[in-house]
Coordinates of C-alpha atoms and ligand atoms in Angstrom, one line a residue:
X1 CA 16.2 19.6 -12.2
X2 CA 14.4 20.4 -15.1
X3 CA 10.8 18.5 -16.0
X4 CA 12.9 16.6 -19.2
X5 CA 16.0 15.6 -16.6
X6 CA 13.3 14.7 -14.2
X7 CA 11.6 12.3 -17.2
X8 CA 14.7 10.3 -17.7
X9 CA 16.0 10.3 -14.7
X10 CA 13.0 8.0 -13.6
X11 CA 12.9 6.6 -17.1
X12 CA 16.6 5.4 -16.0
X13 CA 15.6 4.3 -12.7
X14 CA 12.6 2.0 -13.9
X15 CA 15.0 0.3 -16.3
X16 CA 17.7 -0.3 -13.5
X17 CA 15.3 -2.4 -11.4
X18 CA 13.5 -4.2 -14.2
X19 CA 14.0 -8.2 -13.8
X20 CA 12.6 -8.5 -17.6
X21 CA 8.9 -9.9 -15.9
X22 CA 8.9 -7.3 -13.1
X23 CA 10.5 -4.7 -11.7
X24 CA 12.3 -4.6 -8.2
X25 CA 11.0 -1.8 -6.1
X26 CA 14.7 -0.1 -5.3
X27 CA 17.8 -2.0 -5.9
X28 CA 18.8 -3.6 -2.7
X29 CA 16.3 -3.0 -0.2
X30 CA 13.7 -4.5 -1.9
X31 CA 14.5 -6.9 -4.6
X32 CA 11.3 -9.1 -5.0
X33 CA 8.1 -7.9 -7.0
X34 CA 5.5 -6.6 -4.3
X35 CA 2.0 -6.3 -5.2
X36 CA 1.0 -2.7 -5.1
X37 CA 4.2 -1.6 -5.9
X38 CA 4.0 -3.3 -9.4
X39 CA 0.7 -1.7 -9.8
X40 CA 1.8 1.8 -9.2
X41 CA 4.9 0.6 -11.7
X42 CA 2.6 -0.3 -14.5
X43 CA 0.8 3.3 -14.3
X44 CA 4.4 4.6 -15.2
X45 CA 5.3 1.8 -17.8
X46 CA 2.6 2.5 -20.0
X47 CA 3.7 5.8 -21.1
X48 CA 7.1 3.9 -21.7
X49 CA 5.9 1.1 -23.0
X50 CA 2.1 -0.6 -22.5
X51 CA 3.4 -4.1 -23.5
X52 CA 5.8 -4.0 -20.4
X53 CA 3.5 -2.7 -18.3
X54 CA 0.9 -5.4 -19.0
X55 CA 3.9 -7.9 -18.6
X56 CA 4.0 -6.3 -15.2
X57 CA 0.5 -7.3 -14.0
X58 CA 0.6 -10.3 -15.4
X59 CA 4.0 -11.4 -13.3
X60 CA 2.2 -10.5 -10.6
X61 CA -0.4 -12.9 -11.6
X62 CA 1.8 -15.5 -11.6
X63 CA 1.3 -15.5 -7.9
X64 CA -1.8 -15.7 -7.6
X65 CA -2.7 -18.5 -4.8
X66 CA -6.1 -21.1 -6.1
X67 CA -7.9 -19.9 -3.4
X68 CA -7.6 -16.2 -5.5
X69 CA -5.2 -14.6 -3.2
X70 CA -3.0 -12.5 -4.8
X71 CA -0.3 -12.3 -2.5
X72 CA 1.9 -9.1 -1.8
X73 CA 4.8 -10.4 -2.8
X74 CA 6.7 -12.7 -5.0
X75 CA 10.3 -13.7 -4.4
X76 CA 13.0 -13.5 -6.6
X77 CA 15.2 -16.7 -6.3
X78 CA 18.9 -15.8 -4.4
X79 CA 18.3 -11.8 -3.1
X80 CA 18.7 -10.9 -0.3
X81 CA 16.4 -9.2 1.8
X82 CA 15.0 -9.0 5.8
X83 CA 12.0 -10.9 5.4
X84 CA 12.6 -13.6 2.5
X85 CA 11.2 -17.1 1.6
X86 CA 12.6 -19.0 4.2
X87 CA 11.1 -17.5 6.6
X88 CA 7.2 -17.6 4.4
X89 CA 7.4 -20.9 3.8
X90 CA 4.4 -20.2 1.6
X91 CA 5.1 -24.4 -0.2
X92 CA 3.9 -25.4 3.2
X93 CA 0.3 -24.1 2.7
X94 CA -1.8 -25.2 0.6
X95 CA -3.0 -23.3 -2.5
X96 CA 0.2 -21.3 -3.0
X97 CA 1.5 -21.7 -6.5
X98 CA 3.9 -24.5 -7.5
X99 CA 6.9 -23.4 -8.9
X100 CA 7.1 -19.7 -7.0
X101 CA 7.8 -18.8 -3.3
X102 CA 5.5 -16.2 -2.4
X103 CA 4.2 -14.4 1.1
X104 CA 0.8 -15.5 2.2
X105 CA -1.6 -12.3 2.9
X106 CA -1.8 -9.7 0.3
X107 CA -1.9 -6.3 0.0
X108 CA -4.0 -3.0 -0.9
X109 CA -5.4 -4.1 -3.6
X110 CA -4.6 -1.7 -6.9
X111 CA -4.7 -3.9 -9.4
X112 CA -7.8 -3.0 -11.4
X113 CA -6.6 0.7 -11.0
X114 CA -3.6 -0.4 -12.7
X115 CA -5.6 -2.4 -15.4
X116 CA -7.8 0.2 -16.6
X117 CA -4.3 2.6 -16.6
X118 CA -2.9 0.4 -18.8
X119 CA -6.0 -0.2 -20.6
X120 CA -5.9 3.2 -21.7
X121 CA -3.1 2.6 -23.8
X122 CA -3.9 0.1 -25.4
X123 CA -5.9 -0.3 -28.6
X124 CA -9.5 -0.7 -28.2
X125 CA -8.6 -4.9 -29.4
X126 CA -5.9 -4.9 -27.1
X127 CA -7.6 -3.5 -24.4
X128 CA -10.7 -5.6 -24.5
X129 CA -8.2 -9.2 -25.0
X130 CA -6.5 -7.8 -21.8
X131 CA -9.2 -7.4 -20.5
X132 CA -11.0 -10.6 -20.7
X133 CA -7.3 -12.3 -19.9
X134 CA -7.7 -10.3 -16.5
X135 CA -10.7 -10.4 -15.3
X136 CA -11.1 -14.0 -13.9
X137 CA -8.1 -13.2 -11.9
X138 CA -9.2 -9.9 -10.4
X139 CA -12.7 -11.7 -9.5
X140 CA -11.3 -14.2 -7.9
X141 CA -9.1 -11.9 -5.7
X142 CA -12.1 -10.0 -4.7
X143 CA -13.9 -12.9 -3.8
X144 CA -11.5 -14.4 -1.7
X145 CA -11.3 -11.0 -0.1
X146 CA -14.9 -10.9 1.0
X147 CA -14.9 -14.2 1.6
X148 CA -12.0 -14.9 3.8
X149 CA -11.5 -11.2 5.4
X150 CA -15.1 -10.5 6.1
X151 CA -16.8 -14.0 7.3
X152 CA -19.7 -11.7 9.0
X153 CA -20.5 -9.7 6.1
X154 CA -19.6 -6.6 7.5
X155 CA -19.1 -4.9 4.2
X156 CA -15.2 -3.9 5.0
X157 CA -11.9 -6.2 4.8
X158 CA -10.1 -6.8 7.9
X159 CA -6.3 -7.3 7.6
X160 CA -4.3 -9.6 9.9
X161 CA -0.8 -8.1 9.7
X162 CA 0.1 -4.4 9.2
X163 CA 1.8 -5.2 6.2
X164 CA -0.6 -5.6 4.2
X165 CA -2.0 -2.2 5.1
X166 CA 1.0 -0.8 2.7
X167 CA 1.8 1.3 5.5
X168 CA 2.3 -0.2 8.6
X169 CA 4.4 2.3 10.7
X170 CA 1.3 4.3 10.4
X171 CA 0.0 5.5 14.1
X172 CA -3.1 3.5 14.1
X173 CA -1.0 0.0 13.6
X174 CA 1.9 1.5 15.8
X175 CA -0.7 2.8 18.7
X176 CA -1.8 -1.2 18.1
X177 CA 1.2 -3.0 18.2
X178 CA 3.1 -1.4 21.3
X179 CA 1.0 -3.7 23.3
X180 CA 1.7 -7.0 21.2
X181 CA 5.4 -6.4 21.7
X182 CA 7.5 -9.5 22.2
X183 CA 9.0 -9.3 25.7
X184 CA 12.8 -8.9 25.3
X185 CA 11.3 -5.4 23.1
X186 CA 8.9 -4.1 26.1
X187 CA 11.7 -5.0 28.6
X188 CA 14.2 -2.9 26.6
X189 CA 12.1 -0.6 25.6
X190 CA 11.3 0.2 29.3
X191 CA 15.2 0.5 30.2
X192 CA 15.6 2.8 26.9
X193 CA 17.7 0.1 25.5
X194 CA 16.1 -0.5 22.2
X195 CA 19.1 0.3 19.7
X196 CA 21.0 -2.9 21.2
X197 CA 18.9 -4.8 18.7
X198 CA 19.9 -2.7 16.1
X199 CA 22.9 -5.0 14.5
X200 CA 20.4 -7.7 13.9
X201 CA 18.6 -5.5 11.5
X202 CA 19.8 -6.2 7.9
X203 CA 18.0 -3.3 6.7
X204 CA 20.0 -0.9 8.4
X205 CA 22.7 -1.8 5.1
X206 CA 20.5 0.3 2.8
X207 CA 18.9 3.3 5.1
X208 CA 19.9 4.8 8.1
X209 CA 18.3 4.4 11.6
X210 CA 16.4 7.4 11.7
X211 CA 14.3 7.2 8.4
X212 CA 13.5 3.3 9.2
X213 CA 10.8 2.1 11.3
X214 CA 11.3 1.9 15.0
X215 CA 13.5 -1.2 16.1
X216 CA 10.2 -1.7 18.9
X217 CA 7.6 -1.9 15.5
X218 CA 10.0 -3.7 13.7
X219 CA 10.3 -6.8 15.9
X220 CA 6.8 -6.7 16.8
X221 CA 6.2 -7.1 12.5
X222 CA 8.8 -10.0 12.7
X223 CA 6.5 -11.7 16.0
X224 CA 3.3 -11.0 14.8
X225 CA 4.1 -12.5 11.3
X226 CA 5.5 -15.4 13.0
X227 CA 2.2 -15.8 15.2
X228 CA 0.2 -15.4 12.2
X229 CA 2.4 -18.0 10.4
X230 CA 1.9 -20.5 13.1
X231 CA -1.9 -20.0 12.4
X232 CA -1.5 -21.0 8.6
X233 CA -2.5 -16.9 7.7
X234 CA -6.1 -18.4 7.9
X235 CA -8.6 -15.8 8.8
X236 CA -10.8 -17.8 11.4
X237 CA -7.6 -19.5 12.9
X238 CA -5.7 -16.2 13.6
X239 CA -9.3 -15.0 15.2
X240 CA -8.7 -17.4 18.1
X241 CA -5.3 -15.7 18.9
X242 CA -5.6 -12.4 21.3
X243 CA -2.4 -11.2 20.6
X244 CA -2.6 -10.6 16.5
X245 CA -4.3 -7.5 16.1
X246 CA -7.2 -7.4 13.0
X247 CA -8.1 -4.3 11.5
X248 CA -10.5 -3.0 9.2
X249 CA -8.0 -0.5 7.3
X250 CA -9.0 2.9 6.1
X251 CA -6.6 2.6 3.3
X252 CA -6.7 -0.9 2.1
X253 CA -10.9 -0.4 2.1
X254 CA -11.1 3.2 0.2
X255 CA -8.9 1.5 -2.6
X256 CA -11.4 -1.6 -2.3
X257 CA -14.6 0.6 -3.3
X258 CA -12.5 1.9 -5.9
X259 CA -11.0 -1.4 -7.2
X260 CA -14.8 -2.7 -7.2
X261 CA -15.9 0.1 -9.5
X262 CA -13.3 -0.6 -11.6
X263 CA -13.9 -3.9 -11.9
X264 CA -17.4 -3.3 -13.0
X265 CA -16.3 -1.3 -15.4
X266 CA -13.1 -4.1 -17.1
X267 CA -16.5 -6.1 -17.2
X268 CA -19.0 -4.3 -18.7
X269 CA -16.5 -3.6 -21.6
X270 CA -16.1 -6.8 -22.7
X271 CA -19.7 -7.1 -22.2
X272 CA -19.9 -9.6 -19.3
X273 CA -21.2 -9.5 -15.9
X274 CA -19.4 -10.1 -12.4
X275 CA -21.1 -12.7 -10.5
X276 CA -23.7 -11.5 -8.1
X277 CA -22.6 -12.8 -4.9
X278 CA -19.8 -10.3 -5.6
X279 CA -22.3 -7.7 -6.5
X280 CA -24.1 -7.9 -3.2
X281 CA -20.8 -8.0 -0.9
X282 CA -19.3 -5.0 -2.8
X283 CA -22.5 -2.7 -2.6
X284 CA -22.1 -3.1 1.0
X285 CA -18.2 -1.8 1.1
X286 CA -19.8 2.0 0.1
X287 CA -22.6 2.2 3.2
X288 CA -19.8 -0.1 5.8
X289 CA -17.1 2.5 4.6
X290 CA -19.7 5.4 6.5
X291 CA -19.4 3.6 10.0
X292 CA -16.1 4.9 9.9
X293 CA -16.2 8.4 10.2
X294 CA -16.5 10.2 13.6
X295 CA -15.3 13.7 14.0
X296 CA -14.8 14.7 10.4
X297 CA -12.4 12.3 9.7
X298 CA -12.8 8.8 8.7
X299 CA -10.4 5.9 10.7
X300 CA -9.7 2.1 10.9
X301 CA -11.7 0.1 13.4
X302 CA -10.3 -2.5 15.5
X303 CA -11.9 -5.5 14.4
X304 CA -12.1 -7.1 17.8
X305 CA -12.9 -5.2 19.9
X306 CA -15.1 -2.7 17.2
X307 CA -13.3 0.3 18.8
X308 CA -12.5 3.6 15.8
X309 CA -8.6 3.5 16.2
X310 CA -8.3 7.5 16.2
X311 CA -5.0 8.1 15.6
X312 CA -4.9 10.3 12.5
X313 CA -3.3 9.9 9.3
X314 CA -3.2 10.6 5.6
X315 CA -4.8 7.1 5.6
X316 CA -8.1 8.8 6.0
X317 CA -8.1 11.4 3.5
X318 CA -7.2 8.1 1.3
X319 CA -11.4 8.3 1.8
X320 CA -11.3 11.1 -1.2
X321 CA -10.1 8.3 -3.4
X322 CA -13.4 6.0 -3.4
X323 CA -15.4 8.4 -5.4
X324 CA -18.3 7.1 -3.1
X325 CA -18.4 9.6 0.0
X326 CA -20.5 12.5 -0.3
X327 CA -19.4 15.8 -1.4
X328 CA -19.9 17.3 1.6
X329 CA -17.3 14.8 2.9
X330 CA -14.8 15.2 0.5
X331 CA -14.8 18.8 1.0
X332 CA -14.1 18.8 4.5
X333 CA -11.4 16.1 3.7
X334 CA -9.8 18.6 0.9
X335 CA -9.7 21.3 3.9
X336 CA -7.9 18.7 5.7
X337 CA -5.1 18.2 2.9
X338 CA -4.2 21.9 2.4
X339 CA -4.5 22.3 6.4
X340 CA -0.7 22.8 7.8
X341 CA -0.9 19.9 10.1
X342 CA -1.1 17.7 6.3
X343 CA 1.1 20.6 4.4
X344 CA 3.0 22.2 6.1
X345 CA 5.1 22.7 3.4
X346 CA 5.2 19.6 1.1
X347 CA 1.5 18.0 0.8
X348 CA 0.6 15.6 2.2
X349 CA 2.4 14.6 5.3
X350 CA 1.8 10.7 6.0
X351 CA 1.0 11.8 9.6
X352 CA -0.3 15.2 10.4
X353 CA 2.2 17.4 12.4
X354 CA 0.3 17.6 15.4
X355 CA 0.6 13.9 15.9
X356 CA 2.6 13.0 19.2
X357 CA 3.8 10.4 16.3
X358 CA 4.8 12.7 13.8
X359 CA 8.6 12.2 12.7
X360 CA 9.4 13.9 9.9
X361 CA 11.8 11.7 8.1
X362 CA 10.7 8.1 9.8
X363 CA 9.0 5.4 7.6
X364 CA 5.4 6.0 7.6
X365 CA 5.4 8.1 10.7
X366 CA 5.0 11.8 8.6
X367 CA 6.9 12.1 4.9
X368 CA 5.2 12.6 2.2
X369 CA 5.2 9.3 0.0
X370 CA 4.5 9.7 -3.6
X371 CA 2.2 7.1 -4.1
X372 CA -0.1 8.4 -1.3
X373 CA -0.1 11.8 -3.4
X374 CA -1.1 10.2 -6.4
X375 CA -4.1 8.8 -5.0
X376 CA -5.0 11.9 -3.1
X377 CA -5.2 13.7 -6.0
X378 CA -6.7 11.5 -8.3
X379 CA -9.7 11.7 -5.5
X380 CA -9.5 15.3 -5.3
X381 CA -10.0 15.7 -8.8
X382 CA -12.9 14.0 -8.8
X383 CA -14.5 15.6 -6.2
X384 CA -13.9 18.7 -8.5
X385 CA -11.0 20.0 -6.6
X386 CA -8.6 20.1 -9.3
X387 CA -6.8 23.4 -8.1
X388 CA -6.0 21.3 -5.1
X389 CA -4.7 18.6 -7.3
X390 CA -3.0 20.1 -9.8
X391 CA -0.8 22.1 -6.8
X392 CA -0.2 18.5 -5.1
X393 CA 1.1 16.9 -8.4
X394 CA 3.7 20.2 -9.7
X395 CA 4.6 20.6 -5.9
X396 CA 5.2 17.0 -5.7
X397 CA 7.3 17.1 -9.0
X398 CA 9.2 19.8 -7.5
X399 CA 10.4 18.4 -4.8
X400 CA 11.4 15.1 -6.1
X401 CA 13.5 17.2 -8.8
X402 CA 14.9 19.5 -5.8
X403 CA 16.0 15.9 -4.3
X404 CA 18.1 14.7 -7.5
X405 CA 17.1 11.1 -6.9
X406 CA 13.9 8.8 -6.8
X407 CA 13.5 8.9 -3.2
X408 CA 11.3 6.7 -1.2
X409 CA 10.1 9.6 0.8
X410 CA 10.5 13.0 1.6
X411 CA 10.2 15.0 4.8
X412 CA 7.3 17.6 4.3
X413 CA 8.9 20.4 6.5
X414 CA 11.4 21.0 4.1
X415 CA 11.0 18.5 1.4
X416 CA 14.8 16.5 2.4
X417 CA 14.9 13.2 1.0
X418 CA 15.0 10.1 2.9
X419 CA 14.6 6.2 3.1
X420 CA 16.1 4.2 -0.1
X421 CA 17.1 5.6 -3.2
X422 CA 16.2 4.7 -7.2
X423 CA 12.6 3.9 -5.9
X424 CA 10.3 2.5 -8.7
X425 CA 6.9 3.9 -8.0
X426 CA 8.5 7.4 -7.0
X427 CA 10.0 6.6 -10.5
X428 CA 6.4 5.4 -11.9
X429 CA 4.4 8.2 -10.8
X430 CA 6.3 11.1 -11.5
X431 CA 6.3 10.1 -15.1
X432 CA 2.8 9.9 -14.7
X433 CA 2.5 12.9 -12.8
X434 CA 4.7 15.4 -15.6
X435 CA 2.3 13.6 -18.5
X436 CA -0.8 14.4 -16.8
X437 CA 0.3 18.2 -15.4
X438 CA 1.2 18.6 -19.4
X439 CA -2.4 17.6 -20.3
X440 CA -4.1 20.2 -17.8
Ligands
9WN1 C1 7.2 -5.0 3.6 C2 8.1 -2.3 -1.1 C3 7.4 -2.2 0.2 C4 6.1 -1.4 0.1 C5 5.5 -1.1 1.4 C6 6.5 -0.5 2.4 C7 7.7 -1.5 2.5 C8 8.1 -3.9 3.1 C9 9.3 -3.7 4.0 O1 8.2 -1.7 1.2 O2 7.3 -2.7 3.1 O3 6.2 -5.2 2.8 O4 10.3 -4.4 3.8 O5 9.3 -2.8 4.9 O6 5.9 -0.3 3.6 O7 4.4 -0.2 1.2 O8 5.2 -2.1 -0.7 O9 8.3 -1.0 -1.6

């Protein structure tokens, strides 16, 4: 498919799953508006159309909870889908907006990314009133991150369910979960027996068995969310239950330092200040973020029990993104990218090869997932590797065109498509991707 075919074929697929205020990630597998998703959307829209992609961080605003949460996501009224608002319940807790059913933890937090994307354009008037109609929002979601997900001050945010890592079929949350299992999974898991719970999985209707996440991790995310329900999501509260694992997340905290930076900069263009609580707890996120690394590569820690998780993924070269690491680093992280365990023949597998958890085509567990690549490269680039980059973007354009459709992932042995089809941010970022190849 040619780079123009390419352009309107995500053009098309953006307008198919706009709700007017927001856009649906895919059509029937997920049909609410989910926080980074919508920010990855916007970065797309605003070559479209920079008034729509506003419009899409500020429905995603709408959600916003009074303690600042901004949750991950916001449900549609009437569609379908495997985890809805019944089961949130997010109008029993307190500080969850009114008139909207929402979830109640959040998710990695792109939004001031997605600002400043948009930002750019917009007029220099426009930009600053969005600005300034922003940033009291985005403040208030970074406070109540360092203020309910890192009570000690460690410097880093811990997350108490692995969705709202983004990417929770990645080894270090599997490796976690297997042992929070609900029975009935562990005792069928032992017998082999697992796909008997496989017709009470509504996703199965949009994506096949194989490219979804395993039915073992899928009920754990179902029992954990229920054990963290029955704790109200409060931080301190799901502390005093062993069985929820907590995690300071490699990928949710290198787009933290970034999202910090960027909100330094929203403010210091309108001319105003961020308070200076903030200012102390986000200088700390840079020197935390350092703890980290072990072995050349930088991992989550389990939050408990202080333990580096080291079970590798792409979430740790998400560490190029933060634009705080050294160079040194970043250069043995961009070895790391064009390594064949990462690219073996589509950059960047999700899980390197030589995991015992790589699956080529499985949710999480080793495609290559557009969004991840965006951010990679946008890191890479500046740690002055833009050779690196600019291969990652046209190879990634490539093989999304090779795959006819705006996959939700893509093996990286031979670049297959798999998961759901028409999927926004695949949509999003390729359009980003061919405008900013053009301007090299
Ligand atoms: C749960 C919407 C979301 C993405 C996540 C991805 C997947 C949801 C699900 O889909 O998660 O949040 O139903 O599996 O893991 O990154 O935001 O595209």
């Amino acid at each position: 498919m040619n780079e123009e075919s390419l352009y309107s074929l995500a053009t098309k697929v953006l307008k198919t799953n706009d709700l007017g205020h927001s856009t649906k990630p895919a059509p029937r597998l997920y049909p609410h508006q989910w926080l980074w998703d919508s920010c990855f959307i916007s970065i797309g829209l605003r070559h479209l159309d920079p008034q729509r992609a506003k419009s899409e961080i500020f429905s995603l605003l709408r959600g916003q909870w009074s303690n600042g949460m901004i949750p991950h996501e916001i449900f549609e009224e009437g569609a379908a889908y495997h985890a809805g608002s019944d089961r949130w319940r997010s109008d029993l807790v307190p500080g969850s907006p009114k008139d909207l059913h929402t979830t109640c933890m959040t998710q990695p937090p792109v939004i001031a990314e997605a600002v400043v994307r948009v930002g750019e354009f917009l007029t220099a008037k426009d930009r600053q009133a969005f600005y300034a109609q922003v940033l009291p929002a985005l403040i208030n979601y970074h406070e109540w991150l360092y203020r309910e997900r890192d009570p000690q001050h460690t410097g880093l945010i811990a997350l108490i369910h692995p969705w709202e890592s983004g990417i929770e079929d990645t080894p270090y949350w599997s490796y976690l979960m297997h042992d929070v299992a609900p029975l009935r999974v562990k005792t069928l898991r032992i017998f082999g027996t697992e796909a008997v719970l496989d017709r009470w999985r509504p996703d199965l209707r949009h994506a096949s068995r194989e490219v979804r996440p395993s039915t073992t991790d899928f009920y754990t995310l179902y029992r954990l969310f229920t054990r963290v329900r029955a704790k109200q999501y409060a931080f301190d509260r799901v502390m005093r239950v062993r069985n929820i694992p907590v995690v300071q997340d490699v990928l949710f905290n290198s787009l933290l330092i970034r999202a910090n930076h960027l909100l330094g900069r929203i403010a210091a263009e309108i001319g105003t200040t961020l308070p200076s609580a903030l200012q102390d707890a986000m200088r700390k996120t840079p020197y935390a973020f350092e703890t980290l690394y072990e072995d050349g590569h930088y991992w989550s820690r389990n939050y408990r029990t202080n333990e580096l998780i080291m079970a590798p993924s792409a979430a740790g070269l998400l560490a190029l993104y933060t634009g705080t690491i050294s160079q040194d680093r970043a250069d043995v992280l961009a070895k790391q990218v064009t390594s064949d365990e990462f690219w073996p023949a589509y950059g960047v597998a999700s899980v390197p090869t030589s995991s015992p958890y790589f699956n080529p085509r499985r949710f999480w567990q080793g495609p290559v997932w557009i969004n991840l690549n965006w951010l990679i490269a946008d890191g890479l680039q500046r740690y002055g590797h833009e050779k690196i980059a600019d291969d990652l973007r046209r190879q990634t354009l490539a093989m999304v065109g090779r795959g006819k459709g705006m996959y939700e992932y893509y093996s990286p042995l031979d670049g297959s498509p798999a998961g759901t089809h028409s999927f926004s941010w695949t949509a999003a970022l390729v359009i980003d991707m061919i405008e900013s190849t053009n301007s090299t």
